[in-house]
Amino acid sequence: MPQRGEYLCGALQEIRAKQSSYQIEGAPHEDGRADSIWDTFCRIPGKIADGTNGDVACDSYHRYKEDVALLKQLGAKAYRFSISWSRVIPLGGRNDPVNDAGLQYYINLVDELHANGIVPMVTLFHWDLPQALYDRYGGFMNQGEYVQDYVNFAKVMFKAMGSKVKHWITYNEPWCSSILGYSIGQFAPGHTSDRKKSPIGDSSTEPWLVGHALLVSHGAAVKLYREEFKQEDGGTIGITLNGDWVEPWDSNEPKDVEACERKLEFSISWFADPIYKGEYPASMRKQLGDRLPTFTEAERALVQGSNDFYGMNHYCANYIKHKSTDAEPQDYVGNLEMLLEDKGGQSIGPETQSPWLRPYPKGFRKLIKWISDRYGRPIIYVTENGTSLKGENDMPMEQILGDDFRAEYFRGYINALAEAVTLDNVDCRGYMAWSLMDNFEWAEGYETRFGVTYVDYEGGQKRYPKKSAKVVAEVFTSLCQS
Ligand code: GBH
């Protein structure tokens, strides 16, 4: 067994940062970009907590050179960002024109990263479907059309940047597009059975169809990459899945322990089992019956084996309590309750600004091992990990810049990752903090901040690195020297 430091440096040479198009770029109508479903969703009153949108965000469309300079200053070795599909193909479809000016923005960004010695990792899709495809045929809900249009978009990107980009991610968190977009309606396009929230949607069927279409389109894009680009470009491609850890609400109750496994299956294995094993998990089939689509042989051939690496987004943990009644038709978690306190009233972790997020670093080590064991020790990139901080938006500047809580979060989580790599033999090749800068936090607007850099939205968009930015760099440096 190599020394802890040695192994970790071999495995995790890169400190990285990460952001997504709609959350940072702004410039929604510049150089020919058209609306995505997030532009239109933000216009519906009541959908975004503070009534804001991504029209300006961090203004990164104009300030990408500043962003790259910041990355360099913070010692980042790589940068994960996503593409706005409707910037590159405004109308989205395979017969629609490519917008060269929009495409050029991403080429310029990649060139700027390389000029500064920073490795680009590109996510093709982070939730912002071109509105035109939603209007034309219902977007993800029309699998036949959607898969062809997604593959065409992927091809445009591989062609334009394949020689410069060696790490591709097809999707960021398909769970969110499916569940938050088509079951709860909290994210664009806002479908749900809850008629108080939306005039359209069927939470009992749509999310499972959407998930299926996303998986098949992922598989089809990977096939294209492997057949037409991989050999020459020498890159790798995978999908990024979200997943948080689970602990039983009552550890003496076998049904709570069992429900924990089911929760992981409903959130992670829904996508990862088809990719690594060719089939949806049995627990999902059992609960959802034929509302969960089945794979045709052709679809299975596309999806199974379609990951060169596993992209892991991870933030927190929950306590899980089983339910003894039958699952409701709209249930998407696996007939269980997700709680922040256990039976004894103990909280899983301290509160943050995000109601769903309480840090529990030990859960990180446990979950990476769970993923590694279940899927045959895949190469893993941690593609997001980070926290908000309770009340941060209202704090005085010195306190914001001295974000000890976030610094502590990163210390705990990165050390837990180091343990997984050195003690549990997990094959993790990189780590990306979420996020480089405060940005548009979707339905929570700008009140919730996740950045290791403060963005002064009102004060000319100036960026101020917080203490946590230094700490992430220090933790890696010290792990690599120890
Ligand atoms: C990431 O998702 C996103 O990729 C990123 O864009 C975002 O800024 C970042 O999180 C911070 O939020 O309300 O109980 O149904 C994180 C994964 C999965 C976390 C869904 C919130 C909602 C739980 N998200 N989860 S609940």
Coordinates of C-alpha atoms and ligand atoms in Angstrom, one line a residue:
M1 CA 0.0 0.0 0.0
P2 CA 1.5 3.3 -1.0
Q3 CA 1.9 6.1 1.6
R4 CA -1.3 8.1 2.2
G5 CA 0.2 11.3 0.7
E6 CA 1.8 9.6 -2.3
Y7 CA -1.3 7.7 -3.3
L8 CA -3.6 10.7 -2.8
C9 CA -1.4 12.9 -5.0
G10 CA -1.3 10.3 -7.7
A11 CA -5.1 10.0 -7.5
L12 CA -6.2 13.5 -6.8
Q13 CA -3.6 15.7 -8.4
E14 CA -6.1 18.3 -9.3
I15 CA -7.9 20.9 -7.3
R16 CA -10.8 22.0 -9.4
A17 CA -13.7 24.4 -9.4
K18 CA -17.0 24.1 -11.1
Q19 CA -19.9 26.2 -12.4
S20 CA -22.8 26.0 -14.9
S21 CA -24.0 28.1 -17.8
Y22 CA -27.3 29.5 -16.7
Q23 CA -26.1 30.1 -13.2
I24 CA -23.2 32.4 -14.3
E25 CA -23.2 33.6 -17.9
G26 CA -25.9 36.2 -18.2
A27 CA -26.2 37.8 -21.7
P28 CA -29.3 35.8 -22.5
H29 CA -29.9 37.5 -25.8
E30 CA -26.5 38.4 -26.9
D31 CA -24.9 37.1 -30.1
G32 CA -28.0 35.2 -31.1
R33 CA -28.7 33.1 -28.0
A34 CA -32.3 32.0 -27.6
D35 CA -34.3 31.1 -24.5
S36 CA -33.9 27.9 -22.6
I37 CA -36.6 26.5 -20.4
W38 CA -35.0 28.3 -17.4
D39 CA -35.3 31.7 -19.0
T40 CA -39.0 31.1 -19.4
F41 CA -39.5 29.4 -16.0
C42 CA -38.0 32.4 -14.2
R43 CA -40.6 34.7 -15.8
I44 CA -43.5 32.8 -14.1
P45 CA -44.3 34.8 -10.9
G46 CA -43.5 32.9 -7.7
K47 CA -41.1 30.3 -9.1
I48 CA -37.9 32.0 -8.0
A49 CA -37.7 32.9 -4.3
D50 CA -36.4 36.5 -4.8
G51 CA -38.1 37.0 -8.2
T52 CA -34.7 37.1 -10.0
N53 CA -33.3 35.2 -13.0
G54 CA -30.1 34.5 -14.9
D55 CA -30.2 37.6 -17.1
V56 CA -27.0 39.0 -15.6
A57 CA -25.9 36.4 -13.0
C58 CA -22.1 36.7 -12.7
D59 CA -21.8 38.2 -16.2
S60 CA -19.4 35.5 -17.1
Y61 CA -20.2 35.8 -20.8
H62 CA -18.3 39.1 -20.7
R63 CA -15.9 38.3 -17.9
Y64 CA -14.6 34.8 -18.7
K65 CA -11.0 36.1 -18.8
E66 CA -11.5 37.4 -15.2
D67 CA -12.9 34.0 -14.2
V68 CA -9.9 32.2 -15.6
A69 CA -7.5 34.6 -13.9
L70 CA -9.4 34.0 -10.6
L71 CA -9.0 30.2 -11.1
K72 CA -5.3 30.6 -11.7
Q73 CA -5.0 32.9 -8.6
L74 CA -6.7 30.3 -6.5
G75 CA -4.4 27.5 -7.7
A76 CA -7.1 25.5 -9.6
K77 CA -5.8 22.9 -11.9
A78 CA -9.0 22.3 -13.7
Y79 CA -12.4 23.9 -14.3
R80 CA -15.7 22.2 -15.0
F81 CA -18.3 24.3 -16.8
S82 CA -21.4 23.7 -18.8
I83 CA -22.6 24.7 -22.3
S84 CA -25.8 26.6 -22.9
W85 CA -27.3 24.6 -25.7
S86 CA -29.5 27.5 -26.9
R87 CA -26.4 29.7 -27.2
V88 CA -24.9 27.1 -29.6
I89 CA -28.0 26.0 -31.5
P90 CA -30.7 28.6 -30.6
L91 CA -33.6 26.6 -31.9
G92 CA -32.0 23.4 -30.5
G93 CA -32.8 20.9 -33.3
R94 CA -30.7 18.8 -35.7
N95 CA -32.0 20.8 -38.7
D96 CA -31.6 24.1 -37.0
P97 CA -28.6 26.4 -37.7
V98 CA -25.5 26.5 -35.4
N99 CA -24.8 29.9 -34.0
D100 CA -21.1 30.4 -34.6
A101 CA -20.8 33.4 -32.2
G102 CA -22.2 31.4 -29.3
L103 CA -20.0 28.5 -30.1
Q104 CA -17.0 30.7 -30.2
Y105 CA -17.6 31.8 -26.7
Y106 CA -16.9 28.3 -25.4
I107 CA -13.9 27.9 -27.7
N108 CA -12.5 31.1 -26.4
L109 CA -13.1 30.0 -22.8
V110 CA -11.3 26.7 -23.4
D111 CA -8.4 28.5 -25.1
E112 CA -8.1 30.8 -22.2
L113 CA -8.1 27.9 -19.8
H114 CA -5.3 26.1 -21.7
A115 CA -3.3 29.3 -21.9
N116 CA -3.3 29.4 -18.2
G117 CA -2.6 25.7 -17.7
I118 CA -6.1 24.8 -16.5
V119 CA -7.7 21.6 -17.7
P120 CA -11.3 22.1 -19.0
M121 CA -14.0 19.6 -18.1
V122 CA -17.1 20.2 -20.1
T123 CA -20.7 19.3 -19.1
L124 CA -22.9 19.3 -22.2
F125 CA -26.2 19.8 -20.3
H126 CA -26.9 21.3 -16.9
W127 CA -30.7 21.6 -17.1
D128 CA -31.1 24.4 -19.6
L129 CA -33.0 22.8 -22.5
P130 CA -33.7 25.1 -25.5
Q131 CA -37.2 26.4 -25.1
A132 CA -37.8 25.8 -28.8
L133 CA -37.5 22.1 -28.4
Y134 CA -39.9 22.1 -25.5
D135 CA -42.4 24.1 -27.7
R136 CA -41.8 22.0 -30.8
Y137 CA -42.4 18.5 -29.3
G138 CA -42.3 18.6 -25.6
G139 CA -38.6 18.2 -25.1
F140 CA -37.5 15.1 -23.1
M141 CA -41.1 13.7 -23.2
N142 CA -40.7 13.0 -26.9
Q143 CA -37.8 10.5 -26.7
G144 CA -37.6 9.8 -30.4
E145 CA -37.1 13.4 -31.4
Y146 CA -35.1 14.4 -28.3
V147 CA -32.4 11.8 -28.6
Q148 CA -31.6 12.7 -32.1
D149 CA -31.4 16.4 -31.3
Y150 CA -29.3 15.9 -28.2
V151 CA -26.9 13.7 -30.2
N152 CA -26.6 16.3 -32.8
F153 CA -25.9 19.0 -30.2
A154 CA -23.2 16.7 -28.7
K155 CA -21.7 16.2 -32.1
V156 CA -21.4 19.9 -32.7
M157 CA -19.6 20.3 -29.4
F158 CA -17.3 17.3 -30.0
K159 CA -16.4 18.6 -33.4
A160 CA -15.7 22.1 -32.3
M161 CA -13.7 21.3 -29.1
G162 CA -12.8 17.6 -29.2
S163 CA -9.2 18.3 -29.9
K164 CA -9.0 20.6 -26.8
V165 CA -11.3 18.9 -24.3
K166 CA -10.4 15.5 -22.9
H167 CA -13.1 15.3 -20.2
W168 CA -16.8 15.3 -21.3
I169 CA -19.9 14.9 -19.1
T170 CA -23.2 14.2 -20.9
Y171 CA -25.6 15.3 -18.2
N172 CA -25.5 17.0 -14.8
E173 CA -27.9 15.3 -12.4
P174 CA -30.6 13.8 -14.6
W175 CA -32.5 13.1 -11.3
C176 CA -33.1 16.9 -11.0
S177 CA -34.4 17.3 -14.6
S178 CA -36.7 14.4 -14.0
I179 CA -37.9 14.8 -10.4
L180 CA -37.6 18.5 -9.8
G181 CA -38.7 19.3 -13.4
Y182 CA -41.5 16.7 -13.9
S183 CA -42.6 15.5 -10.4
I184 CA -42.4 18.4 -7.9
G185 CA -42.3 21.2 -10.5
Q186 CA -39.7 23.1 -8.5
F187 CA -37.4 23.4 -11.5
A188 CA -38.1 24.1 -15.2
P189 CA -40.3 23.2 -17.0
G190 CA -42.3 23.0 -13.7
H191 CA -44.5 20.0 -14.5
T192 CA -46.3 18.4 -11.6
S193 CA -49.7 16.8 -10.7
D194 CA -50.1 19.5 -8.1
R195 CA -52.5 21.8 -9.9
K196 CA -51.8 24.7 -7.5
K197 CA -48.3 24.8 -8.9
S198 CA -48.9 23.9 -12.6
P199 CA -51.7 23.4 -15.1
I200 CA -49.8 20.5 -16.6
G201 CA -48.0 17.4 -15.6
D202 CA -48.5 13.9 -14.2
S203 CA -46.0 13.2 -11.4
S204 CA -46.9 9.5 -11.4
T205 CA -45.6 8.8 -15.0
E206 CA -43.7 11.7 -16.5
P207 CA -40.5 11.7 -14.4
W208 CA -39.8 8.0 -15.2
L209 CA -40.3 8.7 -19.0
V210 CA -38.0 11.7 -18.8
G211 CA -35.3 9.8 -16.9
H212 CA -35.5 7.0 -19.6
A213 CA -35.1 9.5 -22.4
L214 CA -32.1 11.2 -20.7
L215 CA -30.4 7.8 -20.2
V216 CA -30.9 6.7 -23.8
S217 CA -29.7 10.0 -25.1
H218 CA -26.6 9.8 -22.8
G219 CA -25.9 6.4 -24.2
A220 CA -26.4 7.5 -27.8
A221 CA -24.0 10.5 -27.3
V222 CA -21.4 8.3 -25.8
K223 CA -21.6 5.8 -28.7
L224 CA -21.1 8.7 -31.1
Y225 CA -18.1 10.0 -29.2
R226 CA -16.5 6.5 -29.0
E227 CA -17.1 5.8 -32.7
E228 CA -16.2 9.1 -34.2
F229 CA -14.1 11.1 -31.8
K230 CA -12.5 9.1 -29.0
Q231 CA -9.7 7.5 -31.0
E232 CA -8.4 10.7 -32.5
D233 CA -9.1 13.0 -29.5
G234 CA -8.2 10.5 -26.8
G235 CA -10.8 11.9 -24.3
T236 CA -13.1 10.2 -21.8
I237 CA -16.8 10.7 -21.3
G238 CA -19.3 9.9 -18.5
I239 CA -22.4 11.2 -16.7
T240 CA -22.7 13.1 -13.4
L241 CA -25.2 11.9 -10.8
N242 CA -26.3 13.5 -7.6
G243 CA -26.6 11.4 -4.5
D244 CA -26.5 12.1 -0.8
W245 CA -25.7 9.7 2.1
V246 CA -28.4 8.1 4.2
E247 CA -28.4 6.9 7.8
P248 CA -31.3 5.0 9.4
W249 CA -33.7 7.1 11.6
D250 CA -33.7 4.1 14.0
S251 CA -30.6 2.0 13.6
N252 CA -32.3 -0.9 15.5
E253 CA -35.1 -1.0 13.0
P254 CA -34.2 -3.3 10.0
K255 CA -36.9 -1.6 7.9
D256 CA -35.2 1.7 8.3
V257 CA -31.9 0.1 7.3
E258 CA -33.6 -1.4 4.3
A259 CA -35.2 1.9 3.4
C260 CA -31.7 3.5 3.3
E261 CA -30.7 1.2 0.5
R262 CA -33.9 1.8 -1.3
K263 CA -33.3 5.6 -1.1
L264 CA -29.9 5.2 -2.7
E265 CA -31.4 3.1 -5.4
F266 CA -34.2 5.6 -6.2
S267 CA -31.7 8.5 -6.4
I268 CA -28.5 7.0 -7.7
S269 CA -29.1 3.5 -9.1
W270 CA -32.1 4.7 -11.1
F271 CA -29.4 5.9 -13.6
A272 CA -26.3 4.1 -12.5
D273 CA -27.7 0.5 -12.6
P274 CA -28.8 0.8 -16.3
I275 CA -25.4 2.2 -17.1
Y276 CA -23.3 -0.4 -15.2
K277 CA -25.7 -3.4 -15.1
G278 CA -28.2 -2.9 -17.9
E279 CA -31.4 -2.8 -15.8
Y280 CA -33.3 -0.5 -13.4
P281 CA -33.1 -1.6 -9.7
A282 CA -35.5 -4.2 -8.6
S283 CA -36.8 -2.0 -5.8
M284 CA -37.9 0.6 -8.3
R285 CA -39.6 -2.0 -10.6
K286 CA -41.4 -3.4 -7.6
Q287 CA -42.8 0.0 -6.5
L288 CA -43.4 1.6 -9.9
G289 CA -44.4 -1.4 -12.0
D290 CA -45.0 -0.6 -15.6
R291 CA -44.8 3.2 -14.9
L292 CA -41.1 2.6 -15.1
P293 CA -40.2 2.1 -18.7
T294 CA -38.4 -1.1 -19.8
F295 CA -35.3 -1.1 -22.0
T296 CA -35.6 -2.4 -25.5
E297 CA -32.6 -4.5 -26.6
A298 CA -31.4 -1.5 -28.7
E299 CA -31.7 0.9 -25.8
R300 CA -29.9 -1.4 -23.4
A301 CA -27.1 -1.8 -25.9
L302 CA -26.7 2.0 -25.9
V303 CA -26.9 2.5 -22.2
Q304 CA -25.1 -0.4 -20.6
G305 CA -21.4 0.2 -20.4
S306 CA -21.7 3.8 -21.4
N307 CA -19.5 5.4 -18.7
D308 CA -15.8 5.9 -19.0
F309 CA -16.0 7.4 -15.5
Y310 CA -18.6 8.1 -12.8
G311 CA -19.2 11.8 -12.0
M312 CA -20.3 12.2 -8.4
N313 CA -22.1 15.2 -7.0
H314 CA -22.4 15.0 -3.3
Y315 CA -23.4 17.5 -0.6
C316 CA -24.9 16.0 2.6
A317 CA -26.8 13.2 4.3
N318 CA -30.3 12.4 5.6
Y319 CA -31.9 10.1 8.2
I320 CA -34.3 7.7 6.6
K321 CA -37.5 6.2 8.1
H322 CA -39.5 3.5 6.3
K323 CA -43.3 3.9 5.8
S324 CA -45.6 1.1 6.6
T325 CA -48.3 2.1 4.2
D326 CA -48.2 1.4 0.4
A327 CA -46.3 3.9 -1.7
E328 CA -48.4 6.7 -3.2
P329 CA -48.4 6.9 -7.1
Q330 CA -46.4 10.1 -6.9
D331 CA -43.7 8.8 -4.6
Y332 CA -40.3 9.3 -6.0
V333 CA -38.0 8.6 -3.0
G334 CA -39.0 4.9 -2.4
N335 CA -41.8 5.0 0.2
L336 CA -39.9 6.5 3.0
E337 CA -39.4 9.7 4.9
M338 CA -36.3 11.8 4.7
L339 CA -35.5 13.5 8.0
L340 CA -32.8 15.8 9.4
E341 CA -33.0 14.3 12.9
D342 CA -32.8 10.8 14.1
K343 CA -35.1 9.0 16.6
G344 CA -33.2 10.5 19.5
G345 CA -33.6 14.0 18.1
Q346 CA -30.0 14.3 17.0
S347 CA -29.4 16.4 13.9
I348 CA -27.3 14.9 11.1
G349 CA -25.3 18.1 10.9
P350 CA -25.4 21.8 11.4
E351 CA -28.0 24.0 9.5
T352 CA -27.0 25.8 6.3
Q353 CA -28.9 28.3 4.2
S354 CA -30.3 25.4 2.1
P355 CA -33.1 23.5 3.9
W356 CA -31.9 20.2 2.4
L357 CA -28.3 20.5 3.2
R358 CA -26.7 19.5 6.5
P359 CA -23.0 18.6 6.3
Y360 CA -22.0 15.1 7.4
P361 CA -18.5 14.4 6.1
K362 CA -18.4 10.7 7.2
G363 CA -21.2 10.1 4.8
F364 CA -19.0 11.1 1.9
R365 CA -16.5 8.3 2.5
K366 CA -19.3 5.8 3.0
L367 CA -21.1 6.8 -0.2
I368 CA -18.0 6.7 -2.5
K369 CA -17.3 3.3 -1.2
W370 CA -21.0 2.2 -1.7
I371 CA -20.8 3.5 -5.4
S372 CA -17.3 1.9 -5.9
D373 CA -18.4 -1.5 -4.5
R374 CA -21.8 -1.6 -6.3
Y375 CA -20.4 -0.6 -9.7
G376 CA -17.1 -2.5 -9.8
R377 CA -14.6 0.1 -8.8
P378 CA -15.2 2.7 -11.6
I379 CA -13.0 5.7 -12.1
I380 CA -14.7 8.4 -10.1
Y381 CA -14.5 12.2 -10.5
V382 CA -16.1 14.1 -7.7
T383 CA -17.8 16.8 -9.8
E384 CA -19.5 18.9 -7.1
N385 CA -19.2 19.2 -3.4
G386 CA -19.8 22.3 -1.3
T387 CA -22.1 24.2 1.0
S388 CA -24.2 27.3 1.6
L389 CA -23.9 29.1 4.9
K390 CA -26.8 30.1 7.0
G391 CA -27.6 33.8 6.7
E392 CA -24.5 34.5 4.6
N393 CA -26.2 37.0 2.3
D394 CA -27.0 39.3 5.2
M395 CA -23.6 39.2 6.9
P396 CA -21.1 42.0 7.0
M397 CA -18.3 41.7 4.4
E398 CA -15.5 40.6 6.9
Q399 CA -17.7 37.8 8.1
I400 CA -18.5 36.7 4.6
L401 CA -14.8 36.7 3.6
G402 CA -13.9 34.8 6.7
D403 CA -16.3 31.8 6.0
D404 CA -15.0 29.4 8.6
F405 CA -18.1 27.3 8.3
R406 CA -17.5 26.6 4.6
A407 CA -13.7 26.1 5.2
E408 CA -14.5 23.5 7.9
Y409 CA -16.9 21.8 5.5
F410 CA -14.2 21.4 2.9
R411 CA -11.6 20.2 5.4
G412 CA -14.0 17.6 6.6
Y413 CA -15.2 16.5 3.2
I414 CA -11.8 16.4 1.5
N415 CA -10.3 14.5 4.3
A416 CA -13.1 12.0 4.1
L417 CA -12.4 11.6 0.4
A418 CA -8.7 11.1 1.2
E419 CA -9.7 8.2 3.5
A420 CA -11.9 6.6 0.8
V421 CA -8.9 6.7 -1.6
T422 CA -6.2 5.5 0.8
L423 CA -8.2 3.2 3.1
D424 CA -11.1 1.9 1.0
N425 CA -9.3 1.6 -2.3
V426 CA -11.7 3.8 -4.2
D427 CA -10.4 5.0 -7.6
C428 CA -11.1 8.7 -7.4
R429 CA -9.1 10.8 -9.9
G430 CA -10.2 14.3 -9.2
Y431 CA -12.3 16.6 -7.0
M432 CA -14.2 19.8 -7.9
A433 CA -15.6 22.2 -5.4
W434 CA -19.0 23.7 -5.9
S435 CA -18.6 26.5 -6.7
L436 CA -15.9 28.9 -7.9
M437 CA -18.2 31.9 -7.3
D438 CA -21.5 32.7 -5.8
N439 CA -24.1 32.4 -8.6
F440 CA -27.8 32.1 -9.5
E441 CA -28.9 29.3 -7.2
W442 CA -32.0 28.3 -9.3
A443 CA -35.3 28.4 -7.5
E444 CA -33.5 30.0 -4.5
G445 CA -32.3 33.0 -6.6
Y446 CA -29.3 34.9 -5.3
E447 CA -30.0 34.7 -1.6
T448 CA -28.2 31.4 -1.2
R449 CA -24.5 31.5 -1.9
F450 CA -22.3 28.5 -2.6
G451 CA -19.1 30.3 -3.8
V452 CA -15.6 30.1 -2.5
T453 CA -15.5 33.6 -4.0
Y454 CA -18.0 36.3 -3.0
V455 CA -19.6 38.1 -6.0
D456 CA -20.8 41.7 -5.3
Y457 CA -23.7 41.7 -7.8
E458 CA -24.7 45.2 -7.0
G459 CA -21.1 46.6 -6.8
G460 CA -19.9 46.1 -10.3
Q461 CA -19.7 42.3 -10.1
K462 CA -16.4 42.4 -8.3
R463 CA -15.2 39.0 -7.1
Y464 CA -13.6 38.6 -3.6
P465 CA -12.1 35.2 -2.7
K466 CA -13.3 33.9 0.7
K467 CA -11.2 32.1 3.3
S468 CA -12.6 28.8 2.0
A469 CA -10.9 29.3 -1.4
K470 CA -7.5 29.3 0.3
V471 CA -8.4 26.4 2.6
V472 CA -9.4 24.1 -0.3
A473 CA -6.0 24.7 -1.9
E474 CA -4.2 24.3 1.5
V475 CA -5.9 21.0 2.3
F476 CA -4.8 19.5 -1.0
T477 CA -1.3 20.8 -0.7
S478 CA -0.9 19.4 2.8
L479 CA -2.5 16.0 1.9
C480 CA 0.0 15.8 -1.0
Q481 CA 3.0 16.5 1.3
S482 CA 2.0 14.4 4.3
Ligands
GBH1 C1 -26.4 20.9 -7.3 O1 -27.4 20.0 -7.1 C2 -26.5 21.6 -8.7 O2 -25.9 20.8 -9.7 C3 -26.0 23.0 -8.8 O3 -26.4 23.6 -9.9 C4 -26.5 23.8 -7.6 O4 -26.1 25.1 -7.6 C5 -26.0 23.1 -6.3 O5 -26.4 21.8 -6.3 C6 -26.4 23.7 -5.0 O6 -27.7 23.6 -4.8 O7 -35.5 19.6 -1.8 O8 -35.4 17.5 -0.5 O9 -36.1 17.4 -2.8 C7 -27.4 19.4 -5.9 C8 -28.3 18.2 -5.8 C9 -30.5 17.5 -5.5 C10 -29.6 19.1 -4.0 C11 -31.9 17.8 -5.1 C12 -31.0 19.4 -3.6 C13 -33.2 18.7 -3.4 C14 -33.6 17.9 -2.2 N1 -29.6 18.6 -5.4 N2 -31.9 18.3 -3.7 S1 -35.3 18.1 -1.8

